[in-house]
Short mmCIF file of C-alpha atoms and ligand atoms in Angstrom, two decimals:
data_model
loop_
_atom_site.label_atom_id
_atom_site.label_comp_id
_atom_site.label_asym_id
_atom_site.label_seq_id
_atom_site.Cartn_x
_atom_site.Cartn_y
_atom_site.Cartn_z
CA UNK A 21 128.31 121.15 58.62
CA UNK A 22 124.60 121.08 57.22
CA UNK A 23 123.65 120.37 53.84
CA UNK A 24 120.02 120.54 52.65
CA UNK A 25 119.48 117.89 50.36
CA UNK A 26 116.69 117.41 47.30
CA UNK A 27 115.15 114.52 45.75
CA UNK A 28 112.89 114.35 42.84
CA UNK A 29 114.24 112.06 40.63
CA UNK A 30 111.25 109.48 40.47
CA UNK A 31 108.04 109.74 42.02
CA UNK A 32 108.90 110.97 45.85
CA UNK A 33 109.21 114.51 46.56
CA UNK A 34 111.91 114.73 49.07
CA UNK A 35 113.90 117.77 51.26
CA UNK A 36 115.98 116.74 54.28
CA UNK A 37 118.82 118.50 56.64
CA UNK A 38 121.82 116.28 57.36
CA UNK A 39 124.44 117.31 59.78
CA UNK A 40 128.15 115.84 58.96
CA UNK A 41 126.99 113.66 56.15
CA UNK A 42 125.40 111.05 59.38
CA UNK A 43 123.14 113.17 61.46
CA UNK A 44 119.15 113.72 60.21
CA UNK A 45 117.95 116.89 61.66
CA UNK A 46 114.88 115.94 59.30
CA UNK A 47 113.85 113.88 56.50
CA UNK A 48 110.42 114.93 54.84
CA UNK A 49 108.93 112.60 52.13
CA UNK A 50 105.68 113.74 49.78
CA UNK A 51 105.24 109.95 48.14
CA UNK A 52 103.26 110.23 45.11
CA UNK A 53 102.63 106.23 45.47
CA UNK A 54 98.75 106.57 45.85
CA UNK A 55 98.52 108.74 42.36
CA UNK A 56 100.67 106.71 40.25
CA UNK A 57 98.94 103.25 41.75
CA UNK A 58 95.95 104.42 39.43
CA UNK A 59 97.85 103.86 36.33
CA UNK A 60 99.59 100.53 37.51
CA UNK A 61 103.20 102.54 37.30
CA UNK A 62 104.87 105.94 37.02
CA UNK A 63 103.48 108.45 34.37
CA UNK A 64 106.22 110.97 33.74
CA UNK A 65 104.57 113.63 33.18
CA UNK A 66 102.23 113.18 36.12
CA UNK A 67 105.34 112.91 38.89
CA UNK A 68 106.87 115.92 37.47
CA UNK A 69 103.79 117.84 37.56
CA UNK A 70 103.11 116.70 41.29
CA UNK A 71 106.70 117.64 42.43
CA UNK A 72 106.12 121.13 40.87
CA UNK A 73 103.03 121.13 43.55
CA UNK A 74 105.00 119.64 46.37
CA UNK A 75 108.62 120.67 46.47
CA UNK A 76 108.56 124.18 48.54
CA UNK A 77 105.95 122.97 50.90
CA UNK A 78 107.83 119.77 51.71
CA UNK A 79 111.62 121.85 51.55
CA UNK A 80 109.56 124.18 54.16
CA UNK A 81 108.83 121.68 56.06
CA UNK A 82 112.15 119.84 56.01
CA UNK A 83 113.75 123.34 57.23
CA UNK A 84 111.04 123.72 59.75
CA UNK A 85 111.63 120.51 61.00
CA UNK A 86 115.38 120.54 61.42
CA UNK A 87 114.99 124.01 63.21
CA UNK A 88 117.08 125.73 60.72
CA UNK A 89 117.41 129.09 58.96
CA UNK A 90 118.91 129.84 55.53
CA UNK A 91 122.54 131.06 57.12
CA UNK A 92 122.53 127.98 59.19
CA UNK A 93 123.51 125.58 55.98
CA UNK A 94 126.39 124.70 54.26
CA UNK A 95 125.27 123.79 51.26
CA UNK A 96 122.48 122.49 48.95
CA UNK A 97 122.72 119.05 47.46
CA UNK A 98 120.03 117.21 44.76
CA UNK A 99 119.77 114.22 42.80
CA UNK A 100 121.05 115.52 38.62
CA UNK A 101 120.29 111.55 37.65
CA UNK A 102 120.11 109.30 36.78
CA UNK A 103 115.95 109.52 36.35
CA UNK A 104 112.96 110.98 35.16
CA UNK A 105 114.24 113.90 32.91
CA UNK A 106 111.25 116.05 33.96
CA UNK A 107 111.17 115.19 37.37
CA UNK A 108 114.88 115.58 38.02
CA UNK A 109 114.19 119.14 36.59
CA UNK A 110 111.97 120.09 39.38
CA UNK A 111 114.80 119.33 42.26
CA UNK A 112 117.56 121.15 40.42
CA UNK A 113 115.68 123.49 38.64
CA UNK A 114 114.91 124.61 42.83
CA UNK A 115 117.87 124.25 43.99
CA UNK A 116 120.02 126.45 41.46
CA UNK A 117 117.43 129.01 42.28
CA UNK A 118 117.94 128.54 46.22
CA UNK A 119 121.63 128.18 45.71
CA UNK A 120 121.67 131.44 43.90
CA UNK A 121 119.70 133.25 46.20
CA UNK A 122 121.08 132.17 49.46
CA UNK A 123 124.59 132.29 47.78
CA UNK A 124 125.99 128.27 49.12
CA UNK A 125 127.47 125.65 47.30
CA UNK A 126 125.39 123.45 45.01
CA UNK A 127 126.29 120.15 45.01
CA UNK A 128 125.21 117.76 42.59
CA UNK A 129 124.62 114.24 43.50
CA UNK A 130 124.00 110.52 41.86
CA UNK A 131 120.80 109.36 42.97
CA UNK A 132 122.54 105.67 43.08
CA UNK A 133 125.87 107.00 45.01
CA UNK A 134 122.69 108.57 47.24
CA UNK A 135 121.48 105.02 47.80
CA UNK A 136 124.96 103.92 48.84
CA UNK A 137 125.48 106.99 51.58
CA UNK A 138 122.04 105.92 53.10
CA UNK A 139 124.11 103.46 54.86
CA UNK A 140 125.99 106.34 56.87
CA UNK A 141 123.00 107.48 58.39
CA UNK A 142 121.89 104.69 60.83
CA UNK A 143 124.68 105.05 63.46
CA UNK A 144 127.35 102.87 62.21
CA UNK A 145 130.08 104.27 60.11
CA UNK A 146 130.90 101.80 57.22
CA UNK A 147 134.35 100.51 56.49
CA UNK A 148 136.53 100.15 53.64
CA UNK A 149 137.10 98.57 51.06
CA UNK A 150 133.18 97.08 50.71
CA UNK A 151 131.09 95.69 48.29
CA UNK A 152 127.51 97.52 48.03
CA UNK A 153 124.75 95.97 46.58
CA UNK A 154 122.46 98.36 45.11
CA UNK A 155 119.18 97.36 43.95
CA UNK A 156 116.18 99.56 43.23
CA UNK A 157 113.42 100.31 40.43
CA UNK A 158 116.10 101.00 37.83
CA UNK A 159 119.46 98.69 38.85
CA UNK A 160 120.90 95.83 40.29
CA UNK A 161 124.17 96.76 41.23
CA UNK A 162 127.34 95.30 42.92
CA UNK A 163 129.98 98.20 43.37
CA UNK A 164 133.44 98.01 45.05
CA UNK A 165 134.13 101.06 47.43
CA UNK A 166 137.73 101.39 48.33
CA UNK A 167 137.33 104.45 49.63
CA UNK A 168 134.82 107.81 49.69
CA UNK A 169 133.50 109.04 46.31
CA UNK A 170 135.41 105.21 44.56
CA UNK A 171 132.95 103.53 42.42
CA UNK A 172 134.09 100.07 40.53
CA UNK A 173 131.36 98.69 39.03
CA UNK A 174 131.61 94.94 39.43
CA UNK A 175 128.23 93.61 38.09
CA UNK A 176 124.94 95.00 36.99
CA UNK A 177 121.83 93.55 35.40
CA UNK A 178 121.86 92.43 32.34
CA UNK A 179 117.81 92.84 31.53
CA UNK A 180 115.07 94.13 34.81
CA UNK A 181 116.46 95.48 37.36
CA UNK A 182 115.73 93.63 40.79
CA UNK A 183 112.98 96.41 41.60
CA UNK A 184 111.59 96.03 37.84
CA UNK A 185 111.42 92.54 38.57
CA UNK A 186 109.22 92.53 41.88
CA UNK A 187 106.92 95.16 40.25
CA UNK A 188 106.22 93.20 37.02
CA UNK A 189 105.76 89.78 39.47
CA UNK A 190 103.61 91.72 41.67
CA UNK A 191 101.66 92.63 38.38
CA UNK A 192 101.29 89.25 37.06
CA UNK A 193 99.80 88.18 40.31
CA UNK A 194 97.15 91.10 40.50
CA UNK A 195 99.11 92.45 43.61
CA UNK A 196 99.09 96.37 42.28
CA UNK A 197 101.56 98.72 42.79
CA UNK A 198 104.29 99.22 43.98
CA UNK A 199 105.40 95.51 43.79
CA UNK A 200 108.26 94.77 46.05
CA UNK A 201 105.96 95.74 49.33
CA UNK A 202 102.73 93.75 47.75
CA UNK A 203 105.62 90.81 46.75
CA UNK A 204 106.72 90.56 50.52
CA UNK A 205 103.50 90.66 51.98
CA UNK A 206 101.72 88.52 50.17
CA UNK A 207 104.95 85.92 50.62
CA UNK A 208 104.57 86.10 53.91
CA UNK A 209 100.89 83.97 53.93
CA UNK A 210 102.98 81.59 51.30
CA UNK A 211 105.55 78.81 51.00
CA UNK A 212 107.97 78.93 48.04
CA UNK A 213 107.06 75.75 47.05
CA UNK A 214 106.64 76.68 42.97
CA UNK A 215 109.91 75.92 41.42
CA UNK A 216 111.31 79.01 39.29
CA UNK A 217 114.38 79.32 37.46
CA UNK A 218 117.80 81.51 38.94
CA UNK A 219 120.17 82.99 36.36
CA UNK A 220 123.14 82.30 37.72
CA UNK A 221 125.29 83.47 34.84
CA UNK A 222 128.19 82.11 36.02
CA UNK A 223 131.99 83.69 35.60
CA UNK A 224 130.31 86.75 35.25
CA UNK A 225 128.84 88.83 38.40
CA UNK A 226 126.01 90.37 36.39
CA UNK A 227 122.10 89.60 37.16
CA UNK A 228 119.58 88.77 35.16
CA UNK A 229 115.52 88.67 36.19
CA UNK A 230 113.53 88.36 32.94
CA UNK A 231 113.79 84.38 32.57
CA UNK A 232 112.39 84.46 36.07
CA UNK A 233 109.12 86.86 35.35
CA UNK A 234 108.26 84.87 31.93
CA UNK A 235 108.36 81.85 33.91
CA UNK A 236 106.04 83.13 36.60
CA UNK A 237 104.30 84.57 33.41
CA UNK A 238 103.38 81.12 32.17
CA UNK A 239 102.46 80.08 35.23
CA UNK A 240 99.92 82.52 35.70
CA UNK A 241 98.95 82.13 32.26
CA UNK A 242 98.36 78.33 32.72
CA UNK A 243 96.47 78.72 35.94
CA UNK A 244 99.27 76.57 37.60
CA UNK A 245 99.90 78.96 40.02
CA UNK A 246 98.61 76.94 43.46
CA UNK A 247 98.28 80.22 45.34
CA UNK A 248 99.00 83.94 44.65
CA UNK A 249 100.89 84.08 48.20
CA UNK A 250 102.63 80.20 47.03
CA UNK A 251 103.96 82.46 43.65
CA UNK A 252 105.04 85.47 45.76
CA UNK A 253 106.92 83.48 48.04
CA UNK A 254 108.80 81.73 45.34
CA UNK A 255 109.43 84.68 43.15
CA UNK A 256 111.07 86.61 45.97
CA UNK A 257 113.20 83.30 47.03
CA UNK A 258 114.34 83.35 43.64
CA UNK A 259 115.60 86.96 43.56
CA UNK A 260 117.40 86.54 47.19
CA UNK A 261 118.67 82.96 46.34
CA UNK A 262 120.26 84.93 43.31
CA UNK A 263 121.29 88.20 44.72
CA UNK A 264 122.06 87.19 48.08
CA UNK A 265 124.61 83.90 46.78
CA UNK A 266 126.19 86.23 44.12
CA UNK A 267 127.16 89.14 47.11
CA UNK A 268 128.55 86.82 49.43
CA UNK A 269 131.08 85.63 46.61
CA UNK A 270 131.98 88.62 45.24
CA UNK A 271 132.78 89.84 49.05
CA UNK A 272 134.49 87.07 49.60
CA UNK A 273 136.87 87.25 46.37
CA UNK A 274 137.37 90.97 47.29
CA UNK A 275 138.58 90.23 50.70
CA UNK A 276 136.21 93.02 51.98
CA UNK A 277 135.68 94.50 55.35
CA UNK A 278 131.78 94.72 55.07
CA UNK A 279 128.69 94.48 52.43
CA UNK A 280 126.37 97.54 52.18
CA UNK A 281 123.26 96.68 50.95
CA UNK A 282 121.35 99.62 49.04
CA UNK A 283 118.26 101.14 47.37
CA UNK A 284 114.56 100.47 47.47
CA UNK A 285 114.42 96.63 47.24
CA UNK A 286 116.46 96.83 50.60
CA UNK A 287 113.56 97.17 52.41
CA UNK A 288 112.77 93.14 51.78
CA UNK A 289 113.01 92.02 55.24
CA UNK A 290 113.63 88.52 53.72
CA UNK A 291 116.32 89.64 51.60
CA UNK A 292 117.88 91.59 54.55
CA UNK A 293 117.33 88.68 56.77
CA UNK A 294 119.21 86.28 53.98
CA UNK A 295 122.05 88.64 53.74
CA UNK A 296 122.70 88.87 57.03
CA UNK A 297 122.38 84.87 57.78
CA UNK A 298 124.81 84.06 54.69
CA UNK A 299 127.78 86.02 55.44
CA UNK A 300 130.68 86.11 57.65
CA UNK A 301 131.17 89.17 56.42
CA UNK A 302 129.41 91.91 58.67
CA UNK A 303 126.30 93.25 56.66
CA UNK A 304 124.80 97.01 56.82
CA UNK A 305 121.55 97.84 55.70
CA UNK A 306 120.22 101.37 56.33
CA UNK A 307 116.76 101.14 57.83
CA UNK A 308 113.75 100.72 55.43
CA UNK A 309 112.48 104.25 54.90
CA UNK A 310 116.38 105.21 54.23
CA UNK A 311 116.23 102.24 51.63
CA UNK A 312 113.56 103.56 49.42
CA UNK A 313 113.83 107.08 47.41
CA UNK A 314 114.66 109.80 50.32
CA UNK A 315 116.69 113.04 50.48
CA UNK A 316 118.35 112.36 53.71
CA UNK A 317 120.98 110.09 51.43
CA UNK A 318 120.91 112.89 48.49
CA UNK A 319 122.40 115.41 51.82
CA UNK A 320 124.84 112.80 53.25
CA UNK A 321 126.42 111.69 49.68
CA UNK A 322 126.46 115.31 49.24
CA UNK A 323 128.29 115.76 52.33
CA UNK A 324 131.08 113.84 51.54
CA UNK A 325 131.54 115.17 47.95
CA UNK A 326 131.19 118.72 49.29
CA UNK A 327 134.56 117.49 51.45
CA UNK A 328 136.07 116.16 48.64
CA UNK A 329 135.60 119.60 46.97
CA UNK A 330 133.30 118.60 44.24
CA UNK A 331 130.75 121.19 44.02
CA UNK A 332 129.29 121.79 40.97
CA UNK A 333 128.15 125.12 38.85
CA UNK A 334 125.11 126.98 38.69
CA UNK A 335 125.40 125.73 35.24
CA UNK A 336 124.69 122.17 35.95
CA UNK A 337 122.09 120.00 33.95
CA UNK A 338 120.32 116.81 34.98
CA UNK A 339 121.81 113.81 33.21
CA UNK A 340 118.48 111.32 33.46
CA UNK A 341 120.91 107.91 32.37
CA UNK A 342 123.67 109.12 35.13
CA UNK A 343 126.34 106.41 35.46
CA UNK A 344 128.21 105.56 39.04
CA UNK A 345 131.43 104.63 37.49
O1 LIG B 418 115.20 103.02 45.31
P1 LIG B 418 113.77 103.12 44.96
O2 LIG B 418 112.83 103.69 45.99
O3 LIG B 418 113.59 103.94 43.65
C1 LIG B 418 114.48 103.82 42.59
O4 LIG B 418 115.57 104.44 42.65
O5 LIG B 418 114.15 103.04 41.67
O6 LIG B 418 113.32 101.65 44.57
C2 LIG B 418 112.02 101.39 44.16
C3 LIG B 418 111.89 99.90 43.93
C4 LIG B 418 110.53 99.50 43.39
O7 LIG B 418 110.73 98.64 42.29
C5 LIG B 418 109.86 98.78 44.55
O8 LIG B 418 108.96 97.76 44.15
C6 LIG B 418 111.06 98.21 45.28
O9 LIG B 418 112.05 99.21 45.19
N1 LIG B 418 110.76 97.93 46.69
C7 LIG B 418 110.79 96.70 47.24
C8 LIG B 418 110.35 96.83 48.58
N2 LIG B 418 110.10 98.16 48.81
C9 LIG B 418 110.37 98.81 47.65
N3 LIG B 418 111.12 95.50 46.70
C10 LIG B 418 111.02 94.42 47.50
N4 LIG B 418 110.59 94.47 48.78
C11 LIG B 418 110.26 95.65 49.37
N5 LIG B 418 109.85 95.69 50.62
ZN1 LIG B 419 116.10 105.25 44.25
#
């Protein structure tokens, strides 16, 4: 079964062909990272603007790619939220129209359940019940799957989000934008050496990141910051110490068969690294362009909602503050 999938819910324009919710036939990405960079962050109205000029081109060339035709698909999936309002708009503005004219299911699909099914596309097939943590621009996650489609929310940030976090840090510093790669780079010439506080809010399994940033803040601000690459590699310890210790106990409480590790700040080698070392627990972690904002994990979560037989109308809306559970 083949499902075309859409993503515009941020700033990358996105098409992609997945066979069986776990096979890319192709995976085509227009980033808008070199526009927005300008402006230090995301304008709104410029990403929807620029995913108006780049979604048929790039949905050509994901159908081009995957060698298909319109009668070989199955279905159409895209990201209804949560997310830019006026980007979202774009993708399922497109693929009502496409659903309509080609007469297949649309299927509409949480951008962070999306992040989740990434991890069924790199060859293994995950196991349940699991813990995923999901963090990207927007959250800091830590869901329980028992099974396909299951969402229990466990913990969530209380303030930034993890992603937030690395691109305000990465702003403080003068790194530019986006954060998280400048963050892990620049750690990489540094020692964490600069000691920075870790919310550990204990009996809770929430997150919180803003202590963190004002500390770096007044450590920038009083010109005690040894190194920029010294700060980076503390900052980023911080957030894995954190994140990394509060997965491993959750996992553990849970009794789960494996941790899925999700979303954009999943490409941290470090933090993958971490995860991996600190658990008995086998870890997945999809491979670092399925980690950031794709449509190959809008298709595959749409795969297995499409089997669950939740399609949705051609009157559906985009919901831009889209819960998971
Ligand atoms: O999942 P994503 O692409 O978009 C959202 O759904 O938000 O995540 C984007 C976030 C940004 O905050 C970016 O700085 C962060 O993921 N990120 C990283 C890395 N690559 C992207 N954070 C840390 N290390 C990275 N290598
Ligand atoms: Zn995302």
């Amino acid at each position: 079964m083949k499902i075309l999938g859409i993503e515009t819910s941020c700033d990358e324009t996105a098409a992609a062909v997945v066979e069986d919710g776990t096979k890319i036939l192709s995976n085509e990405i227009a980033s808008q990272i070199e526009i927005h960079a300008r402006y230090g962050g995301i304008v709104p109205e410029v990403a929807s603007r620029q995913h108006i000029l780049a979604i048929i081109p790039i949905l050509e060339q994901a159908m081009a790619k995957a060698k298909v035709s319109w009668h070989d698909l199955d279905g159409i999936a895209v990201t209804m939220g949560p997310g830019l309002a006026g980007s979202l708009l774009v993708g399922v503005s497109v693929a009502k129209a496409l659903a309509l004219a080609q007469q297949l299911p649309l299927i509409g699909v949480n951008h962070l359940e999306a992040h989740i099914y990434a991890n069924w596309l790199s060859g293994d097939q995950p196991l349940f019940p699991l813990i995923c943590l999901i963090v990207s621009g927007g959250h800091s996650d830590l869901v329980l799957m028992r099974n396909h489609l299951d969402y229990v929310l466990l913990g969530r940030t209380r303030d930034d989000a993890a992603g937030e976090a690395f691109d305000k840090a990465a702003r403080i510093l003068g790194l530019g934008y986006p954060g998280g790669p400048a963050i892990e780079k620049a750690a990489r010439e540094g020692i964490a050496s600069i000691k920075l506080p870790r919310a550990w809010l204990k009996g809770t399994n929430d997150f919180s990141f803003s202590g963190l940033k004002t500390a770096l803040l007044r450590l920038a601000e009083g010109d005690k910051v040894s190194t920029v690459a010294d700060a980076a590699a503390s900052f980023q310890e911080a957030v894995i110490d954190v994140l990394v210790t509060k997965t491993v106990a959750i996992a553990k409480e849970h009794r789960v068969k494996q941790i899925l590790l999700a979303g954009g700040v999943a490409a941290n080698k470090p933090l993958r690294r971490r995860l991996r070392e600190s658990s008995d627990i086998p870890v997945l972690v999809p491979e670092p362009i399925l980690c950031t904002d794709n449509a190959a994990m809008v298709a595959a979560g749409g795969y297995f909602r499409f089997q669950a037989g939740k399609t949705s109308g051609l009157d559906l809306d985009v919901v831009p503050g889209l819960k998971l559970a």
